[in-house]
Coordinates of C-alpha atoms and ligand atoms in Angstrom, one line a residue:
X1 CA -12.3 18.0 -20.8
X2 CA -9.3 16.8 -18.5
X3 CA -10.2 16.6 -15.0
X4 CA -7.1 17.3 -12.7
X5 CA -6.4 14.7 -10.7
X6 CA -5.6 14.8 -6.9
X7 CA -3.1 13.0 -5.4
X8 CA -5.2 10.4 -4.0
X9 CA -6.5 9.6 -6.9
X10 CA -3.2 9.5 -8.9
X11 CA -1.9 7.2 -5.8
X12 CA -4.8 4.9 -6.9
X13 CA -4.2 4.7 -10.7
X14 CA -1.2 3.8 -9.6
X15 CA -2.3 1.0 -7.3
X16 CA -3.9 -0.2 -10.3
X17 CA -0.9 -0.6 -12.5
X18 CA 0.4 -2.3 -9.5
X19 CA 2.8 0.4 -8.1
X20 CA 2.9 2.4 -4.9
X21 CA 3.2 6.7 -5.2
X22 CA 5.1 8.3 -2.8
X23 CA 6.4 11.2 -1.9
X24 CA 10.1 12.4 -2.1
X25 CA 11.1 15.8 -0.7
X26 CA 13.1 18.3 -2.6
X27 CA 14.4 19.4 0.5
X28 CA 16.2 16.1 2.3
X29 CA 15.5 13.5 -0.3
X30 CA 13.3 11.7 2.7
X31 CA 10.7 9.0 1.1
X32 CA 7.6 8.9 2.4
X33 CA 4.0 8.0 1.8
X34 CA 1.7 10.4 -0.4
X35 CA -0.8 10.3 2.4
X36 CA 2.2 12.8 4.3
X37 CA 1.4 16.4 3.8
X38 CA 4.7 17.2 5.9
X39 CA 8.3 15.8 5.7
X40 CA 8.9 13.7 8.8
X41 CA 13.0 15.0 8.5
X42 CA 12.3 18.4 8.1
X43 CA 9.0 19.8 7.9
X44 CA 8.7 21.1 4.3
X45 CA 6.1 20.2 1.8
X46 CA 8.3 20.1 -1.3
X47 CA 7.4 17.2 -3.0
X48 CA 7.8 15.4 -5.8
X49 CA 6.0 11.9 -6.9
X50 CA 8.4 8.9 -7.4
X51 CA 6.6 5.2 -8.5
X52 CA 7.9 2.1 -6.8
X53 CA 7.0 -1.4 -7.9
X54 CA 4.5 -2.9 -5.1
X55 CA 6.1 -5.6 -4.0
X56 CA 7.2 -6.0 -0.3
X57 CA 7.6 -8.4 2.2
X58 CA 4.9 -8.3 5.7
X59 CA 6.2 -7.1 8.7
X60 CA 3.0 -7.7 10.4
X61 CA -0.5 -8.3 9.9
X62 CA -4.2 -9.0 11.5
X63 CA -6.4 -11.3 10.6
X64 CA -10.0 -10.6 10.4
X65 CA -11.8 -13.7 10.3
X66 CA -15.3 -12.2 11.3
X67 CA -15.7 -9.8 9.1
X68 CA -17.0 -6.3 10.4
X69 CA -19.7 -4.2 9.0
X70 CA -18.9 -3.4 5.1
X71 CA -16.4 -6.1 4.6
X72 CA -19.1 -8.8 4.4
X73 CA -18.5 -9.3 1.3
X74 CA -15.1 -10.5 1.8
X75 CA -15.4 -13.2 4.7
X76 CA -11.8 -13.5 6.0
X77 CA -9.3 -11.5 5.1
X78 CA -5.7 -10.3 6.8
X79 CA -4.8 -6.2 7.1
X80 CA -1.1 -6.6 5.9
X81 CA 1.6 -4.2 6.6
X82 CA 4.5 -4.8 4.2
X83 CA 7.7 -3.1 3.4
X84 CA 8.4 -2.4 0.3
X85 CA 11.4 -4.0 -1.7
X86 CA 12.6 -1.4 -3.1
X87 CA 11.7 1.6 -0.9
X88 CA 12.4 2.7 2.6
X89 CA 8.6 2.6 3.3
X90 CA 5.7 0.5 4.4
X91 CA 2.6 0.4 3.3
X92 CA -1.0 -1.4 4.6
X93 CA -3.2 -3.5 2.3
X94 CA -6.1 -5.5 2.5
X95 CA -5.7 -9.8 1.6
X96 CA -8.6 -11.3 1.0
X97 CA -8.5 -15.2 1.6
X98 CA -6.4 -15.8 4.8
X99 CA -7.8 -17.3 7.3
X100 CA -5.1 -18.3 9.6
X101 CA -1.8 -17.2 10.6
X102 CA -0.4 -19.9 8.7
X103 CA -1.9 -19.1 5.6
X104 CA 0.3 -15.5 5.4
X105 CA 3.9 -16.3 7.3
X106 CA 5.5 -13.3 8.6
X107 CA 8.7 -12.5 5.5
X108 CA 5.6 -13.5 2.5
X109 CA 6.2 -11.8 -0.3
X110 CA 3.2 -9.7 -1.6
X111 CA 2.1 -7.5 -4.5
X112 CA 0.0 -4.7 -4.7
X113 CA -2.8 -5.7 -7.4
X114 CA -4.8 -2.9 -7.3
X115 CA -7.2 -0.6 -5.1
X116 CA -10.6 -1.0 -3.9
X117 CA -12.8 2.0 -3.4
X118 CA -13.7 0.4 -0.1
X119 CA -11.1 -1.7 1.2
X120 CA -8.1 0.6 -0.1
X121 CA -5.2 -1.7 -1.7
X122 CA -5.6 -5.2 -2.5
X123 CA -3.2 -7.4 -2.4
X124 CA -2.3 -10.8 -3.5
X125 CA 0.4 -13.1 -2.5
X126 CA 3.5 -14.4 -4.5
X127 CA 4.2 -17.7 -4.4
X128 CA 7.2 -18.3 -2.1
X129 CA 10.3 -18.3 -3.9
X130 CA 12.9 -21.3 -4.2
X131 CA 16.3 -20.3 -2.2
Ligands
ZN201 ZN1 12.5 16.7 4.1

């Protein structure tokens, strides 16, 4: 039998494939997040689903070099906000593997590689690319 699947769920298969789900509304044609249950323009929940490739640059992030509780399994790791390339959003991920500042330059280009049922999206850096 075919379960239905909720949003979050359908945000994470699309994680998987490497992608990020968001919402459009029917109303304004604002873009937002699927985690948004109300248009920040105009207050309708008249969505529909739109796929964008996840790839974005970081705008910020914080790294984690003593892992808390639960994330012991992962040692170091930076909470990345990024901005998609193609989309008028930003999203937050979870790099495993940086240690310092240096090792995640502010403008790094990154790629959603999927999502962990515990850390949320993973990401992974792209090499820097020659200008
Ligand atoms: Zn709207």
């Amino acid at each position: 039998m075919e379960k239905h699947s909720s949003t979050h769920e359908r945000f994470i298969e699309t994680a998987n494939s490497g992608k990020i789900l968001a919402n459009k509304c029917k109303n304004c044609g604002k873009i937002m997040l699927e985690t948004m249950y109300y248009c920040s323009q105009c207050s309708r929940s008249n969505f529909e689903f739109i796929e964008f490739p996840g790839v974005g640059t970081v705008v910020t992030h914080t790294i984690q070099s003593v892992a808390p509780e639960g994330f012991d399994d992962v040692k170091s790791y930076a909470w990345v906000v990024f901005k998609l390339k193609d989309a008028p959003i930003s999203a937050s991920g979870f790099l495993p593997g940086i240690k310092t500042p240096a090792d995640l330059p502010i403008g790094s280009t990154v790629r959603v590689k999927g999502y962990d049922a515990k850390h949320g999206l993973t990401l992974e850096k792209l090499e820097k690319q020659a200008d």
